[in-house]
Amino acid sequence: MTTYRMQVMFQYEFERPAGSGRQLFRVLPTTIPGTQSVESANIRIDPDPVETRDFIDFFGTRVIELVMPAGITELEFVLEAEVHRAAHQIGLDISAPLGRMAVEIANQRSLNAASPHHFLAATPRIPHVPEIAAYARKATSDAATAREAVEKLGLALNRDIAFDAEATDVNTPPAEAFRLKRGVCQDFAQIMVAGLRSLNIPAAYVGGYLRTLPPPGQPRLVGADASHAWVRAWCGADAGWIDYDPTNACFALGDHIDIGFGRDYDDVAPVTGMMRLDGAQTGKHSVDIEEAPVQNQSATPSWTPLALDLGPKSRSRRTEDIVREPS
C-alpha cells in the first residue's frame, strides 16, 4: 500500500468582471475497494462561492458543484488530498477468447454503472472511425484473448503515435488525432477506446492522475504533471475490467490514481459548466503528487464515506502548467 499526498490547482483570470456561473469539478480521487481509498480531501475556493454541493453521478464519480458570484476577475480552486493506493500485478490472463466476447456480453444482465453494455456504442466524442477500426484489426490480428488484444492495441498506438502537447486540443476528434499520428493522453485514450469497441470489446474512458515523481531507478511517466487519461476494457466475466495506459504502454496499476470513468471525455471532464463572460479568459492547471513517508498502515484500507472539508479560501500557488484537460 502506497500513500500519496497530492495538490491539484485550477486558476482562471478574466479580462473583465465575469457574470455569475455554475461549474462542475470532477477532480476528487475515487474509492475502489481493495485498490484505492481516500484518507482526506480539502478543497479551497477563492473567491467564496454563493453555493456549494457535492453529489455522485451515474458512473460513481464524485462531483463538486459551485455557483460563483458575479463580478469576479479571478477564480482559484485547490484540492489537497491523501490517497492510499494498492499496487498489484496484472496476473494470469483469464480473459475471454475474442470469438466469445459477444456471448460473454450478452450474458451480462445488469445495467448498472459497470455494465459492459454502456461501453460498446459510439458516442459524440468517440464515433466509429473506419480507419481506426482497420488499424485495430491489424494490430490485434494474432491476439487470442481480449486482454491480449487490449495490450497489443495499446503497444501499437504507443509505437505509432507521438506524444505532442501542441498538436491537438481538448476538442480534437479521434479521427483527426489518428490522422496526425500525434496527440496527448486524451487522444491516445479516445483512439484506443474507438479501436476496442470496433473489436467488440467494451471500453471506457478513465480520468485520473499519475504520480509526479517515479520510484528511484524508474522512468518518469508521460503526463504526470496534469490530469491524465487511460482506458478501461471489459475482458469477459472472469477477468472483468482491466485498465491500460496507451500513452505510457503499460497496464494502469500502482502509479495511476483514479477519479472516475465514463463513455467518453464528457463523462469525466475535470471542469464543465457555464459562466457569463465579456472578454477573454486564461487558465492554468497544476498537479503535484508525491509519495508520503511509510507509516504503520492497516493492510485493509478504510472505506468509510469521505467528508469533504470546504476550507477557507487560499491564494497559495505552486508550479503551474497551461490548462489542457486532460494533458
Coordinates of C-alpha atoms in Angstrom, one line a residue:
M1 CA 0.0 0.0 0.0
T2 CA 1.4 3.4 -1.1
T3 CA 0.2 6.7 0.3
Y4 CA 0.2 9.7 -2.0
R5 CA -0.1 13.4 -1.0
M6 CA -1.5 15.5 -3.8
Q7 CA -2.4 19.0 -4.7
V8 CA -4.4 19.9 -7.8
M9 CA -4.9 23.6 -8.7
F10 CA -7.1 25.3 -11.2
Q11 CA -6.6 29.1 -11.7
Y12 CA -8.6 31.3 -14.1
E13 CA -8.3 35.0 -14.9
F14 CA -11.0 37.0 -16.7
E15 CA -10.3 40.1 -18.8
R16 CA -13.4 41.8 -17.5
P17 CA -15.5 41.1 -14.4
A18 CA -17.5 37.9 -15.1
G19 CA -21.2 37.3 -14.6
S20 CA -22.4 34.6 -12.3
G21 CA -21.6 31.0 -13.3
R22 CA -22.1 27.4 -12.3
Q23 CA -19.2 25.0 -12.5
L24 CA -18.8 21.2 -12.0
F25 CA -15.4 19.8 -10.9
R26 CA -14.6 16.1 -11.3
V27 CA -11.2 16.1 -9.7
L28 CA -11.6 14.1 -6.5
P29 CA -9.9 10.7 -6.3
T30 CA -12.4 7.9 -6.0
T31 CA -12.7 4.9 -3.7
I32 CA -12.1 1.4 -5.3
P33 CA -12.5 -1.3 -2.6
G34 CA -9.2 -3.2 -2.3
T35 CA -7.3 -0.8 -4.6
Q36 CA -7.8 2.8 -3.7
S37 CA -9.1 4.8 -0.7
V38 CA -9.1 8.5 0.2
E39 CA -7.9 9.3 3.6
S40 CA -8.6 13.0 3.5
A41 CA -9.6 15.7 1.0
N42 CA -9.7 19.5 1.5
I43 CA -11.0 22.0 -1.1
R44 CA -10.3 25.7 -1.1
I45 CA -12.1 28.2 -3.4
D46 CA -11.3 31.8 -3.9
P47 CA -13.5 33.9 -4.1
D48 CA -16.1 32.2 -1.9
P49 CA -18.9 30.6 -4.0
V50 CA -22.5 31.6 -3.5
E51 CA -23.5 27.9 -3.3
T52 CA -21.6 24.6 -3.0
R53 CA -22.7 21.0 -3.0
D54 CA -21.3 17.6 -4.0
F55 CA -23.0 14.6 -5.5
I56 CA -22.3 11.2 -7.1
D57 CA -23.0 10.9 -10.8
F58 CA -24.3 7.7 -12.6
F59 CA -20.9 6.3 -13.1
G60 CA -19.9 6.8 -9.5
T61 CA -17.7 9.9 -9.9
R62 CA -17.9 12.5 -7.1
V63 CA -18.8 15.9 -8.4
I64 CA -18.2 19.3 -6.8
E65 CA -20.8 21.9 -7.9
L66 CA -20.1 25.6 -7.4
V67 CA -22.2 28.7 -8.0
M68 CA -19.8 31.6 -8.4
P69 CA -20.8 35.3 -7.7
A70 CA -21.0 37.9 -10.4
G71 CA -18.2 40.5 -10.7
I72 CA -15.1 38.2 -10.2
T73 CA -11.9 38.7 -12.1
E74 CA -10.1 35.6 -10.8
L75 CA -11.1 32.1 -9.7
E76 CA -8.9 29.6 -7.9
F77 CA -9.8 26.0 -7.0
V78 CA -7.3 24.0 -4.9
L79 CA -7.7 20.3 -3.9
E80 CA -5.4 18.7 -1.4
A81 CA -5.8 15.0 -0.7
E82 CA -4.2 12.0 0.8
V83 CA -4.8 8.8 -1.1
H84 CA -3.9 5.1 -0.3
R85 CA -3.2 3.1 -3.4
A86 CA -2.5 -0.7 -3.5
A87 CA 0.0 -1.7 -6.2
H88 CA -0.8 -5.1 -7.8
Q89 CA 0.4 -7.3 -10.6
I90 CA -1.5 -7.9 -13.8
G91 CA -1.6 -11.7 -13.1
L92 CA -2.6 -14.5 -15.4
D93 CA -4.7 -13.9 -18.4
I94 CA -8.1 -15.3 -17.6
S95 CA -9.9 -13.1 -20.1
A96 CA -12.4 -14.4 -22.7
P97 CA -11.3 -15.6 -26.2
L98 CA -12.1 -12.8 -28.7
G99 CA -14.5 -15.1 -30.5
R100 CA -16.6 -15.5 -27.3
M101 CA -16.9 -11.8 -26.4
A102 CA -20.4 -11.4 -27.9
V103 CA -21.7 -14.3 -25.8
E104 CA -20.0 -13.0 -22.7
I105 CA -21.5 -9.6 -23.2
A106 CA -25.0 -11.0 -23.9
N107 CA -24.9 -12.9 -20.7
Q108 CA -24.5 -9.8 -18.6
R109 CA -28.0 -8.8 -17.4
S110 CA -27.1 -5.8 -15.2
L111 CA -27.3 -2.2 -16.5
N112 CA -25.5 -0.7 -13.5
A113 CA -22.6 1.7 -14.0
A114 CA -20.1 -1.1 -14.6
S115 CA -22.2 -2.9 -17.1
P116 CA -20.3 -3.5 -20.4
H117 CA -23.4 -2.7 -22.3
H118 CA -22.8 1.0 -21.8
F119 CA -19.4 1.0 -23.4
L120 CA -19.8 -0.6 -26.9
A121 CA -21.8 2.1 -28.8
A122 CA -20.3 5.1 -30.5
T123 CA -20.7 8.4 -28.7
P124 CA -20.4 12.0 -30.0
R125 CA -16.8 12.3 -28.7
I126 CA -15.8 8.8 -29.8
P127 CA -17.7 7.8 -33.0
H128 CA -17.0 4.8 -35.2
V129 CA -13.9 5.6 -37.4
P130 CA -13.3 3.0 -40.2
E131 CA -9.6 3.9 -40.3
I132 CA -9.2 3.2 -36.6
A133 CA -11.2 0.0 -36.8
A134 CA -9.0 -1.3 -39.6
Y135 CA -5.8 -0.3 -37.6
A136 CA -7.2 -2.1 -34.5
R137 CA -7.9 -5.3 -36.5
K138 CA -4.4 -5.3 -37.9
A139 CA -2.7 -4.6 -34.6
T140 CA -4.6 -7.5 -32.9
S141 CA -4.8 -10.0 -35.7
D142 CA -2.9 -12.6 -33.8
A143 CA -4.5 -11.9 -30.4
A144 CA -6.2 -14.9 -28.9
T145 CA -7.9 -13.3 -25.9
A146 CA -9.5 -9.9 -25.0
R147 CA -6.7 -8.9 -22.7
E148 CA -4.1 -9.8 -25.3
A149 CA -5.9 -7.6 -27.8
V150 CA -6.0 -4.7 -25.3
E151 CA -2.3 -4.9 -24.8
K152 CA -1.4 -5.3 -28.4
L153 CA -3.5 -2.4 -29.5
G154 CA -2.1 -0.2 -26.7
L155 CA 1.5 -1.1 -27.6
A156 CA 0.8 -0.4 -31.3
L157 CA -0.6 3.1 -30.5
N158 CA 2.3 3.9 -28.3
R159 CA 4.7 2.9 -31.1
D160 CA 2.9 4.7 -33.9
I161 CA 1.6 7.9 -32.2
A162 CA 3.9 10.6 -30.9
F163 CA 3.1 12.5 -27.7
D164 CA 2.8 16.1 -28.7
A165 CA 1.2 18.6 -26.4
E166 CA 0.9 21.2 -29.2
A167 CA -0.7 19.0 -31.9
T168 CA -4.3 18.8 -30.6
D169 CA -6.7 20.4 -28.1
V170 CA -9.5 19.2 -25.9
N171 CA -12.0 19.2 -28.9
T172 CA -9.8 17.4 -31.4
P173 CA -11.8 14.4 -32.8
P174 CA -10.1 10.9 -32.5
A175 CA -10.1 10.6 -36.3
E176 CA -8.1 13.8 -36.6
A177 CA -5.6 12.9 -33.9
F178 CA -5.2 9.4 -35.6
R179 CA -4.6 11.1 -39.0
L180 CA -1.9 13.3 -37.4
K181 CA -0.4 10.4 -35.5
R182 CA 0.2 12.9 -32.7
G183 CA -1.5 14.0 -29.5
V184 CA -1.8 13.8 -25.8
C185 CA -3.2 11.2 -23.4
Q186 CA -6.8 12.2 -24.2
D187 CA -6.1 11.4 -27.9
F188 CA -4.4 8.1 -27.1
A189 CA -7.3 7.0 -24.9
Q190 CA -10.0 8.1 -27.3
I191 CA -8.4 6.3 -30.2
M192 CA -7.9 3.2 -28.2
V193 CA -11.5 3.2 -27.0
A194 CA -12.7 3.5 -30.6
G195 CA -10.5 0.7 -31.7
L196 CA -11.5 -1.7 -28.8
R197 CA -15.2 -1.0 -29.4
S198 CA -14.8 -1.9 -33.1
L199 CA -13.4 -5.2 -31.9
N200 CA -16.5 -5.8 -29.8
I201 CA -14.5 -5.2 -26.6
P202 CA -16.4 -2.8 -24.3
A203 CA -14.1 0.1 -23.4
A204 CA -14.4 3.1 -21.1
Y205 CA -12.6 6.4 -20.8
V206 CA -10.8 6.9 -17.4
G207 CA -9.8 10.2 -15.9
G208 CA -7.2 10.4 -13.1
Y209 CA -3.7 11.4 -12.2
L210 CA -0.1 10.0 -12.3
R211 CA 2.4 10.3 -9.5
T212 CA 4.7 13.3 -10.4
L213 CA 8.0 11.6 -9.3
P214 CA 8.6 7.9 -10.1
P215 CA 10.2 5.5 -7.7
P216 CA 14.1 5.5 -7.7
G217 CA 15.5 4.0 -10.8
Q218 CA 12.2 4.1 -12.8
P219 CA 11.4 6.4 -15.7
R220 CA 9.0 9.3 -15.3
L221 CA 5.7 8.6 -16.9
V222 CA 4.4 10.9 -19.6
G223 CA 1.5 13.2 -18.4
A224 CA 2.4 13.2 -14.8
D225 CA 2.1 17.0 -14.3
A226 CA -1.6 17.3 -15.2
S227 CA -4.8 15.4 -15.3
H228 CA -4.3 12.1 -17.1
A229 CA -6.5 9.7 -19.1
W230 CA -6.3 6.0 -19.9
V231 CA -8.6 3.1 -20.9
R232 CA -10.7 0.5 -19.0
A233 CA -11.6 -2.5 -21.1
W234 CA -14.1 -5.3 -20.2
C235 CA -12.4 -8.6 -21.0
G236 CA -15.1 -11.1 -20.1
A237 CA -17.0 -12.3 -17.0
D238 CA -13.9 -13.9 -15.3
A239 CA -11.4 -11.1 -16.0
G240 CA -13.8 -8.2 -15.7
W241 CA -12.4 -4.7 -16.2
I242 CA -8.7 -4.1 -16.9
D243 CA -7.0 -0.7 -17.1
Y244 CA -4.4 0.1 -19.8
D245 CA -2.5 3.3 -20.4
P246 CA -1.6 3.6 -24.1
T247 CA 0.3 6.9 -23.5
N248 CA 2.9 5.0 -21.4
A249 CA 2.4 1.5 -22.9
C250 CA 1.6 -0.1 -19.6
F251 CA -1.3 -1.6 -17.5
A252 CA -2.5 1.1 -15.1
L253 CA -1.5 -0.3 -11.7
G254 CA 0.1 1.4 -8.7
D255 CA 1.2 4.7 -10.3
H256 CA -2.3 5.7 -11.5
I257 CA -4.8 7.4 -9.3
D258 CA -8.5 7.1 -10.4
I259 CA -11.0 9.9 -10.5
G260 CA -13.7 8.2 -12.5
F261 CA -14.7 6.7 -15.8
G262 CA -17.4 7.1 -18.4
R263 CA -18.3 6.6 -22.1
D264 CA -16.0 9.4 -23.2
Y265 CA -14.3 12.5 -22.0
D266 CA -17.5 14.4 -21.5
D267 CA -18.5 12.0 -18.6
V268 CA -15.3 12.7 -16.7
A269 CA -14.1 16.2 -17.8
P270 CA -12.3 17.9 -14.9
V271 CA -14.2 21.1 -15.3
T272 CA -17.6 21.7 -17.0
G273 CA -20.3 24.3 -16.7
M274 CA -21.1 27.9 -17.7
M275 CA -20.1 31.4 -16.8
R276 CA -21.2 34.7 -18.4
L277 CA -18.2 36.4 -19.8
D278 CA -17.5 39.6 -21.7
G279 CA -13.9 39.3 -22.9
A280 CA -11.1 36.7 -22.9
Q281 CA -10.1 34.3 -20.1
T282 CA -6.9 32.5 -19.3
G283 CA -6.4 29.3 -17.3
K284 CA -3.6 27.4 -15.5
H285 CA -3.6 23.9 -14.1
S286 CA -1.1 22.2 -12.0
V287 CA -0.8 18.7 -10.4
D288 CA 1.7 17.9 -7.7
I289 CA 1.8 14.3 -6.3
E290 CA 4.4 12.8 -4.0
E291 CA 4.7 9.6 -2.1
A292 CA 4.3 10.1 1.6
P293 CA 6.7 8.6 4.1
V294 CA 6.0 5.0 5.1
Q295 CA 3.8 4.7 8.2
N296 CA 2.2 1.9 10.1
Q297 CA -0.8 1.3 7.9
S298 CA -3.5 -1.3 8.2
A299 CA -3.4 -3.9 5.4
T300 CA -7.1 -3.2 4.8
P301 CA -7.9 0.4 4.0
S302 CA -10.9 2.1 5.5
W303 CA -13.9 2.5 3.1
T304 CA -15.9 5.0 5.2
P305 CA -17.5 7.8 3.3
L306 CA -15.3 10.8 2.7
A307 CA -16.4 14.0 4.4
L308 CA -15.3 16.9 2.3
D309 CA -13.7 19.9 4.0
L310 CA -14.5 23.0 2.1
G311 CA -12.0 25.2 3.8
P312 CA -11.4 28.9 3.8
K313 CA -10.1 30.5 0.6
S314 CA -6.3 30.5 -0.1
R315 CA -4.0 32.2 -2.5
S316 CA -1.2 29.6 -2.2
R317 CA 0.4 28.6 -5.6
R318 CA 2.8 26.0 -7.0
T319 CA 4.4 25.4 -10.3
E320 CA 1.8 25.8 -13.0
D321 CA 1.1 24.5 -16.4
I322 CA -1.2 25.8 -19.1
V323 CA -4.6 24.1 -18.8
R324 CA -5.2 21.2 -21.2
E325 CA -7.9 19.0 -19.8
P326 CA -6.6 16.4 -19.6
S327 CA -2.9 16.8 -20.6

